[in-house]
Amino acid sequence: METYKDYMIILSPPMSIAEQVKKYKQAAHRLIGDFESLHSKAHISLKRLHRQKPYWTEPQFDKLEKELSLLEPAALQLNGFATFLPTDYTTIYAAILSTPEMEDWFKRLRQCLGEKKFVPHITIARQVSNDRARKLWPKFKDRPWSDQFEIKYLTILERSTYEHDRSWQVHRQIPFRGKAEWYVLPDKRKEIVKAVDENQISLF
């Protein structure tokens, strides 16, 4: 049978942010037990490609790399926590502060990926049942988190579609090599991000 692969395209925050997200996940687990995304590493999801033929899909990443090389590294800021509108489940996430620069950068990134608009975020607890979310959300609702960080590259993950081991592995990392002054919005310039505060905060 021909080999098929799944691909996931993400942005990875620095280790200090990932470690804090891990602590929030563990604290949530102590309160409500297991949930989807408990063991996933902090990331911003951009696109999924399911059941792809590698000989067809992977060469397209070469073209993508050329396009992404024109984007500059992105300065992002966390802005507390939020949820998506609940349906049968609730997802709690760390929110990214919306600014004209951030919106413009993600617009250009989406154009490279051929994606429609989405809400950039870092998931804490995904698809938690609403009864458990009512217990968990008050712990996050008014908790501030305003760390700043820089995204310097895009990551493409891969895994086998059908084989027993379906863990995600890094397929390729594509650095952003552009210059901010190439894409200056009217009367706006990007500021160099400050160092992230690495002090850990207890959730409960």
XYZ file of N, CA and C in Angstrom:
612
model
N 0.848 -1.195 0.000
C 0.000 0.000 0.000
C 0.883 1.244 0.000
N 0.501 2.219 -0.763
C 1.272 3.445 -0.841
C 1.264 4.176 0.488
N 2.405 4.723 0.887
C 2.520 5.440 2.147
C 1.844 6.803 2.056
N 1.064 7.127 3.059
C 0.442 8.437 3.169
C 0.905 9.094 4.462
N 0.977 10.415 4.440
C 1.369 11.166 5.620
C 0.379 12.289 5.903
N 0.272 12.635 7.187
C -0.445 13.833 7.608
C 0.605 14.890 7.930
N 0.268 16.157 7.665
C 1.165 17.262 7.982
C 0.405 18.296 8.803
N 1.094 18.920 9.741
C 0.514 20.010 10.520
C 1.501 21.167 10.510
N 1.007 22.356 10.162
C 1.841 23.542 10.081
C 1.542 24.425 11.284
N 2.588 24.773 12.040
C 2.407 25.479 13.302
C 3.450 26.580 13.480
N 3.210 27.422 14.473
C 4.197 28.352 14.995
C 4.514 27.932 16.425
N 5.779 27.940 16.797
C 6.196 27.486 18.122
C 6.679 28.659 18.960
N 6.067 28.903 20.122
C 6.569 29.950 21.015
C 7.869 29.490 21.677
N 8.626 30.396 22.285
C 9.875 30.004 22.938
C 9.628 29.089 24.135
N 10.704 28.455 24.608
C 10.588 27.464 25.670
C 9.964 28.039 26.938
N 10.261 29.295 27.258
C 9.701 29.889 28.477
C 8.179 29.929 28.431
N 7.617 30.239 27.268
C 6.161 30.242 27.107
C 5.630 28.815 27.148
N 6.305 27.892 26.452
C 5.867 26.496 26.422
C 5.839 25.893 27.821
N 6.838 26.224 28.634
C 6.880 25.691 30.000
C 5.739 26.243 30.843
N 5.404 27.520 30.661
C 4.291 28.085 31.414
C 2.961 27.462 30.983
N 2.784 27.250 29.680
C 1.575 26.593 29.195
C 1.463 25.191 29.783
N 2.571 24.481 29.846
C 2.582 23.138 30.437
C 2.118 23.178 31.891
N 2.565 24.176 32.643
C 2.147 24.309 34.036
C 0.646 24.575 34.130
N 0.118 25.409 33.239
C -1.321 25.667 33.242
C -2.100 24.391 32.918
N -1.608 23.612 31.975
C -2.268 22.361 31.628
C -2.282 21.394 32.821
N -1.150 21.301 33.503
C -1.050 20.399 34.647
C -1.970 20.847 35.786
N -2.041 22.153 36.007
C -2.943 22.672 37.034
C -4.399 22.379 36.671
N -4.747 22.541 35.390
C -6.107 22.232 34.940
C -6.407 20.746 35.124
N -5.418 19.911 34.850
C -5.589 18.458 35.002
C -5.878 18.090 36.449
N -5.221 18.760 37.387
C -5.472 18.474 38.808
C -6.906 18.811 39.195
N -7.499 19.755 38.494
C -8.852 20.175 38.841
C -9.928 19.346 38.151
N -9.741 19.021 36.858
C -10.821 18.367 36.106
C -10.426 17.010 35.515
N -9.185 16.575 35.717
C -8.781 15.291 35.146
C -8.315 15.433 33.701
N -8.261 14.301 32.992
C -7.745 14.286 31.623
C -8.608 15.124 30.682
N -7.952 15.676 29.676
C -8.657 16.385 28.618
C -7.786 16.373 27.368
N -8.424 16.593 26.215
C -7.691 16.636 24.959
C -6.737 17.830 24.965
N -5.550 17.633 24.471
C -4.470 18.627 24.411
C -3.650 18.681 25.686
N -3.940 17.807 26.662
C -3.190 17.820 27.919
C -1.696 17.658 27.685
N -1.319 16.764 26.788
C 0.092 16.444 26.595
C 0.706 17.112 25.359
N -0.055 17.900 24.635
C 0.495 18.549 23.451
C 1.355 19.741 23.844
N 2.444 19.953 23.112
C 3.335 21.075 23.372
C 2.703 22.362 22.860
N 2.958 23.452 23.558
C 2.359 24.739 23.188
C 2.700 25.118 21.753
N 1.682 25.533 21.000
C 1.892 25.937 19.615
C 0.692 26.751 19.136
N 0.873 27.427 18.012
C -0.213 28.121 17.318
C -0.477 27.360 16.027
N -1.631 26.737 15.926
C -1.967 25.937 14.754
C -2.300 26.837 13.570
N -1.807 26.450 12.391
C -2.067 27.219 11.176
C -2.816 26.422 10.127
N -2.426 25.162 9.901
C -3.021 24.391 8.805
C -2.739 22.911 9.011
N -3.703 22.068 8.625
C -3.526 20.611 8.638
C -3.734 20.069 7.237
N -2.902 19.129 6.870
C -3.021 18.434 5.589
C -3.127 16.951 5.891
N -4.274 16.357 5.592
C -4.535 14.963 5.958
C -4.410 14.043 4.749
N -3.813 12.893 4.983
C -3.703 11.821 3.993
C -3.103 12.332 2.683
N -1.871 12.780 2.779
C -1.166 13.335 1.636
C -0.152 12.331 1.072
N 0.073 12.406 -0.233
C 1.138 11.643 -0.855
C 2.421 12.477 -0.766
N 3.431 12.025 -0.026
C 4.630 12.845 0.196
C 5.303 13.315 -1.095
N 5.348 12.459 -2.124
C 6.047 12.843 -3.349
C 5.349 14.012 -4.045
N 4.068 14.244 -3.720
C 3.331 15.360 -4.300
C 3.345 16.583 -3.375
N 3.182 16.361 -2.081
C 3.033 17.467 -1.128
C 4.362 18.100 -0.753
N 5.379 17.292 -0.488
C 6.619 17.843 0.054
C 7.339 18.795 -0.897
N 7.336 18.563 -2.218
C 7.941 19.565 -3.098
C 7.250 20.928 -3.038
N 5.960 20.943 -2.673
C 5.262 22.217 -2.550
C 5.781 23.041 -1.372
N 6.386 22.350 -0.397
C 6.968 23.066 0.738
C 8.177 23.891 0.304
N 8.837 23.488 -0.787
C 9.958 24.284 -1.298
C 9.466 25.652 -1.772
N 8.354 25.651 -2.478
C 7.759 26.906 -2.929
C 7.303 27.738 -1.737
N 6.699 27.074 -0.747
C 6.240 27.773 0.447
C 7.412 28.437 1.162
N 8.547 27.745 1.227
C 9.706 28.303 1.913
C 10.182 29.594 1.244
N 10.148 29.647 -0.074
C 10.551 30.857 -0.786
C 9.618 32.020 -0.452
N 8.319 31.741 -0.377
C 7.359 32.795 -0.069
C 7.503 33.278 1.372
N 7.685 32.320 2.298
C 7.787 32.689 3.710
C 9.082 33.411 4.035
N 10.101 33.233 3.203
C 11.382 33.887 3.473
C 11.269 35.406 3.420
N 10.194 35.914 2.803
C 9.995 37.359 2.710
C 9.338 37.933 3.964
N 8.770 37.063 4.819
C 8.146 37.539 6.048
C 9.205 37.779 7.114
N 9.010 38.854 7.887
C 9.899 39.138 9.003
C 9.462 38.357 10.243
N 10.360 38.116 11.206
C 9.932 37.524 12.474
C 8.815 38.355 13.096
N 7.906 37.699 13.794
C 6.724 38.379 14.336
C 6.860 38.597 15.834
N 6.561 39.803 16.286
C 6.502 40.119 17.711
C 5.061 39.957 18.179
N 4.818 38.992 19.070
C 3.467 38.705 19.555
C 3.400 38.917 21.061
N 2.198 39.182 21.541
C 2.000 39.394 22.975
C 0.784 38.622 23.442
N 0.952 37.866 24.512
C -0.174 37.167 25.111
C -1.048 38.162 25.851
N -2.357 37.922 25.820
C -3.314 38.876 26.379
C -4.380 38.128 27.182
N -3.940 37.462 28.252
C -4.878 36.744 29.106
C -5.420 35.492 28.453
N -6.621 35.090 28.860
C -7.222 33.841 28.396
C -8.611 34.098 27.846
N -9.059 33.198 26.989
C -10.381 33.335 26.364
C -10.905 31.944 26.024
N -12.137 31.902 25.558
C -12.740 30.656 25.091
C -13.406 30.911 23.746
N -13.517 29.855 22.962
C -14.352 29.940 21.770
C -15.807 29.784 22.197
N -16.719 30.272 21.371
C -18.134 30.130 21.704
C -18.448 28.664 21.940
N -19.000 28.332 23.109
C -19.232 26.913 23.422
C -20.296 26.284 22.534
N -20.052 25.056 22.187
C -21.066 24.240 21.509
C -21.366 23.104 22.477
N -21.043 21.872 22.110
C -21.155 20.774 23.059
C -19.928 20.705 23.960
N -18.869 21.446 23.567
C -17.626 21.463 24.320
C -17.105 22.897 24.389
N -16.135 23.112 25.281
C -15.503 24.419 25.429
C -13.998 24.274 25.300
N -13.366 25.196 24.578
C -11.915 25.234 24.468
C -11.402 26.506 25.137
N -10.470 26.344 26.064
C -9.853 27.461 26.770
C -8.456 27.669 26.203
N -8.100 28.912 25.906
C -6.807 29.157 25.279
C -6.188 30.460 25.773
N -4.868 30.570 25.596
C -4.155 31.821 25.837
C -4.313 32.689 24.601
N -4.813 33.900 24.783
C -5.142 34.772 23.664
C -3.927 35.593 23.222
N -3.855 35.861 21.920
C -2.827 36.721 21.342
C -3.421 38.115 21.164
N -2.720 39.128 21.676
C -3.214 40.497 21.566
C -3.319 40.910 20.097
N -4.481 41.437 19.720
C -4.697 41.894 18.349
C -4.203 43.326 18.202
N -3.275 43.536 17.272
C -2.775 44.862 16.938
C -2.768 44.978 15.418
N -2.703 46.180 14.857
C -2.621 46.302 13.392
C -1.439 45.541 12.811
N -0.281 45.590 13.512
C 0.895 44.884 13.021
C 0.677 43.376 13.037
N 0.091 42.874 14.135
C -0.168 41.435 14.234
C -1.148 40.981 13.168
N -2.230 41.725 12.977
C -3.236 41.356 11.987
C -2.635 41.365 10.581
N -1.802 42.359 10.283
C -1.178 42.439 8.962
C -0.231 41.261 8.738
N 0.554 40.926 9.759
C 1.508 39.818 9.629
C 0.794 38.496 9.379
N -0.246 38.222 10.157
C -0.986 36.973 9.977
C -1.743 36.963 8.647
N -2.176 38.118 8.182
C -2.827 38.175 6.873
C -1.864 37.728 5.785
N -0.628 38.234 5.839
C 0.368 37.840 4.845
C 0.749 36.370 4.978
N 0.794 35.877 6.228
C 1.086 34.455 6.443
C -0.027 33.583 5.882
N -1.283 33.970 6.114
C -2.412 33.203 5.587
C -2.394 33.171 4.063
N -1.997 34.275 3.445
C -1.935 34.304 1.986
C -0.921 33.289 1.464
N 0.204 33.153 2.151
C 1.207 32.158 1.761
C 0.658 30.740 1.889
N -0.166 30.521 2.901
C -0.685 29.182 3.185
C -2.004 28.891 2.471
N -2.606 29.917 1.850
C -3.899 29.726 1.210
C -5.006 29.457 2.199
N -4.929 30.105 3.369
C -5.905 29.881 4.433
C -6.799 31.101 4.623
N -8.019 30.859 5.111
C -8.920 31.941 5.468
C -8.567 32.440 6.868
N -9.225 33.515 7.287
C -8.902 34.124 8.577
C -9.207 33.165 9.721
N -8.327 33.150 10.709
C -8.521 32.342 11.907
C -8.054 33.156 13.107
N -8.327 32.660 14.296
C -7.954 33.349 15.531
C -6.664 32.738 16.063
N -5.526 33.439 15.972
C -4.287 32.885 16.524
C -4.413 32.703 18.036
N -4.026 31.551 18.539
C -4.163 31.271 19.965
C -3.275 30.099 20.349
N -3.049 29.929 21.643
C -2.318 28.782 22.180
C -3.281 28.020 23.080
N -3.649 26.828 22.687
C -4.654 26.062 23.414
C -4.141 25.606 24.776
N -4.978 25.772 25.777
C -4.706 25.216 27.103
C -5.480 23.899 27.264
N -6.801 23.958 27.163
C -7.650 22.767 27.299
C -8.626 22.738 26.135
N -8.509 21.730 25.293
C -9.328 21.663 24.087
C -10.507 20.729 24.257
N -11.665 21.192 23.819
C -12.904 20.414 23.798
C -13.196 19.751 25.144
N -13.243 20.587 26.178
C -13.629 20.136 27.513
C -15.155 20.175 27.599
N -15.746 19.153 28.178
C -17.201 19.149 28.315
C -17.631 20.397 29.083
N -18.798 20.926 28.760
C -19.223 22.202 29.322
C -19.379 22.163 30.839
N -19.782 21.022 31.392
C -19.913 20.952 32.849
C -18.553 21.056 33.531
N -17.509 20.449 32.931
C -16.168 20.575 33.502
C -15.595 21.957 33.221
N -15.938 22.537 32.083
C -15.458 23.881 31.753
C -15.995 24.914 32.740
N -17.211 24.735 33.219
C -17.772 25.672 34.196
C -16.984 25.641 35.503
N -16.336 24.528 35.769
C -15.488 24.413 36.949
C -14.102 24.991 36.707
N -13.610 24.865 35.459
C -12.249 25.270 35.131
C -12.141 26.730 34.723
N -13.077 27.243 33.925
C -12.958 28.572 33.350
C -12.802 29.679 34.393
N -13.504 29.647 35.545
C -13.310 30.715 36.539
C -11.864 30.859 36.996
N -11.062 29.795 36.894
C -9.655 29.872 37.286
C -8.820 30.653 36.275
N -9.309 30.776 35.063
C -8.580 31.465 34.000
C -9.186 32.821 33.635
N -10.469 32.983 33.864
C -11.239 34.106 33.321
C -10.571 35.456 33.542
N -10.171 35.748 34.742
C -9.627 37.069 35.059
C -8.122 37.024 35.350
N -7.468 35.948 34.989
C -6.032 35.827 35.249
C -5.257 36.563 34.161
N -4.411 37.526 34.541
C -3.632 38.252 33.530
C -2.448 37.418 33.044
N -2.107 37.620 31.786
C -0.881 37.045 31.229
C -0.504 37.890 30.016
N 0.574 38.643 30.120
C 0.925 39.586 29.062
C 2.375 39.439 28.597
N 2.900 38.227 28.649
C 4.266 37.995 28.169
C 4.395 38.302 26.674
N 5.533 38.833 26.295
C 5.832 39.100 24.897
C 6.874 38.095 24.397
N 6.782 37.749 23.131
C 7.746 36.811 22.569
C 7.831 37.023 21.066
N 8.845 36.420 20.465
C 9.073 36.564 19.036
C 8.988 35.207 18.345
N 8.320 35.175 17.203
C 8.239 33.975 16.375
C 9.232 34.133 15.228
N 10.227 33.257 15.171
C 11.298 33.395 14.186
C 11.202 32.403 13.036
N 10.367 31.377 13.181
C 10.292 30.373 12.122
C 8.947 29.652 12.165
N 8.614 29.023 11.078
C 7.422 28.184 10.943
C 7.869 26.727 10.960
N 7.065 25.862 11.581
C 7.403 24.445 11.690
C 6.367 23.601 10.954
N 6.838 22.644 10.170
C 5.967 21.662 9.522
C 6.209 20.321 10.201
N 5.163 19.758 10.798
C 5.231 18.450 11.433
C 4.677 17.394 10.489
N 5.101 16.147 10.684
C 4.593 15.049 9.869
C 4.369 13.817 10.729
N 3.472 12.949 10.257
C 3.275 11.646 10.877
C 2.648 10.722 9.845
N 2.804 9.439 10.048
C 2.193 8.470 9.152
C 0.680 8.477 9.336
N -0.050 8.394 8.238
C -1.510 8.375 8.331
C -2.035 7.061 8.891
N -1.380 5.951 8.550
C -1.938 4.645 8.876
C -1.073 3.786 9.787
N 0.213 4.058 9.906
C 1.064 3.202 10.716
C 0.729 3.323 12.196
N 1.214 2.347 12.971
C 0.871 2.284 14.395
C 1.387 3.516 15.147
N 2.636 3.900 14.917
C 3.212 5.070 15.569
C 2.802 6.321 14.802
N 1.873 7.068 15.368
C 1.371 8.255 14.682
C 1.761 9.536 15.428
N 2.884 9.491 16.138
C 3.351 10.683 16.827
C 3.912 11.680 15.825
N 3.767 12.969 16.130
C 4.230 14.017 15.243
C 5.747 14.173 15.345
N 6.403 14.330 14.200
C 7.834 14.579 14.125
C 8.065 15.826 13.269
N 9.161 16.522 13.540
C 9.480 17.721 12.758
C 9.923 17.314 11.355
N 9.224 17.821 10.362
C 9.602 17.588 8.964
C 10.524 18.689 8.454
N 10.179 19.951 8.786
C 10.978 21.073 8.304
C 10.672 22.305 9.145
N 11.680 23.129 9.348
C 11.503 24.441 9.967
C 11.937 25.506 8.967
N 11.074 26.494 8.783
C 11.319 27.531 7.784
C 11.487 28.871 8.495
N 12.670 29.452 8.488
C 12.879 30.738 9.173
C 12.260 31.897 8.403
N 11.827 32.904 9.151
C 11.342 34.144 8.559
C 12.555 35.081 8.421
N 12.893 35.440 7.183
C 14.123 36.188 6.928
C 13.884 37.627 6.456
N 12.616 38.025 6.348
C 12.317 39.357 5.837
C 12.669 40.459 6.824
N 12.563 41.703 6.366
C 12.826 42.865 7.186
C 11.520 43.599 7.466
N 11.344 44.022 8.705
C 10.095 44.675 9.097
C 9.824 45.923 8.262
N 10.880 46.658 7.894
C 10.663 47.908 7.163
C 10.127 47.677 5.758
N 10.192 46.421 5.272
C 9.618 46.130 3.960
C 8.097 46.196 3.989
N 7.515 46.026 5.177
C 6.057 45.946 5.296
C 5.558 46.875 6.395
N 5.927 48.118 6.341
C 5.520 49.067 7.374
C 4.094 49.534 7.104
N 3.226 49.413 8.109
C 1.877 49.953 7.987
C 1.946 51.473 8.138
N 0.947 52.198 7.659
C 0.972 53.663 7.765
C 1.199 54.130 9.198
N 2.254 54.926 9.381
C 2.570 55.526 10.680
C 2.822 54.494 11.769
N 3.173 53.284 11.384
C 3.426 52.233 12.362
C 4.771 51.592 12.082
N 5.482 51.227 13.140
C 6.706 50.460 13.012
C 6.716 49.433 14.128
N 7.296 48.287 13.850
C 7.380 47.247 14.868
C 8.433 47.631 15.903
N 8.151 47.278 17.149
C 9.114 47.494 18.208
C 9.805 46.183 18.518
N 11.041 46.271 18.962
C 11.754 45.070 19.374
C 11.128 44.580 20.665
N 10.806 43.270 20.727
C 10.114 42.742 21.895
C 11.037 42.706 23.095
N 10.465 42.881 24.257
C 11.222 42.796 25.494
C 11.405 41.338 25.883
N 12.351 41.098 26.774
C 12.586 39.736 27.244
C 11.363 39.232 27.985
N 11.050 37.938 27.803
C 9.898 37.337 28.465
C 10.188 37.154 29.945
N 9.213 37.483 30.792
C 9.348 37.240 32.221
C 9.224 35.754 32.471
N 10.276 35.148 32.973
C 10.288 33.696 33.152
C 9.779 33.283 34.524
N 9.332 34.238 35.349
C 8.780 33.866 36.658
C 7.511 33.058 36.461
N 7.440 31.907 37.107
C 6.280 31.024 36.958
C 5.223 31.408 37.972
N 3.952 31.338 37.558
C 2.846 31.724 38.414
C 1.993 30.498 38.719
N 1.687 30.265 39.993
C 0.821 29.148 40.367
C -0.606 29.462 39.959
N -1.265 28.502 39.333
C -2.626 28.734 38.851
C -3.630 28.740 39.987
N -3.505 27.798 40.932
C -4.515 27.675 41.982
C -3.924 27.996 43.367
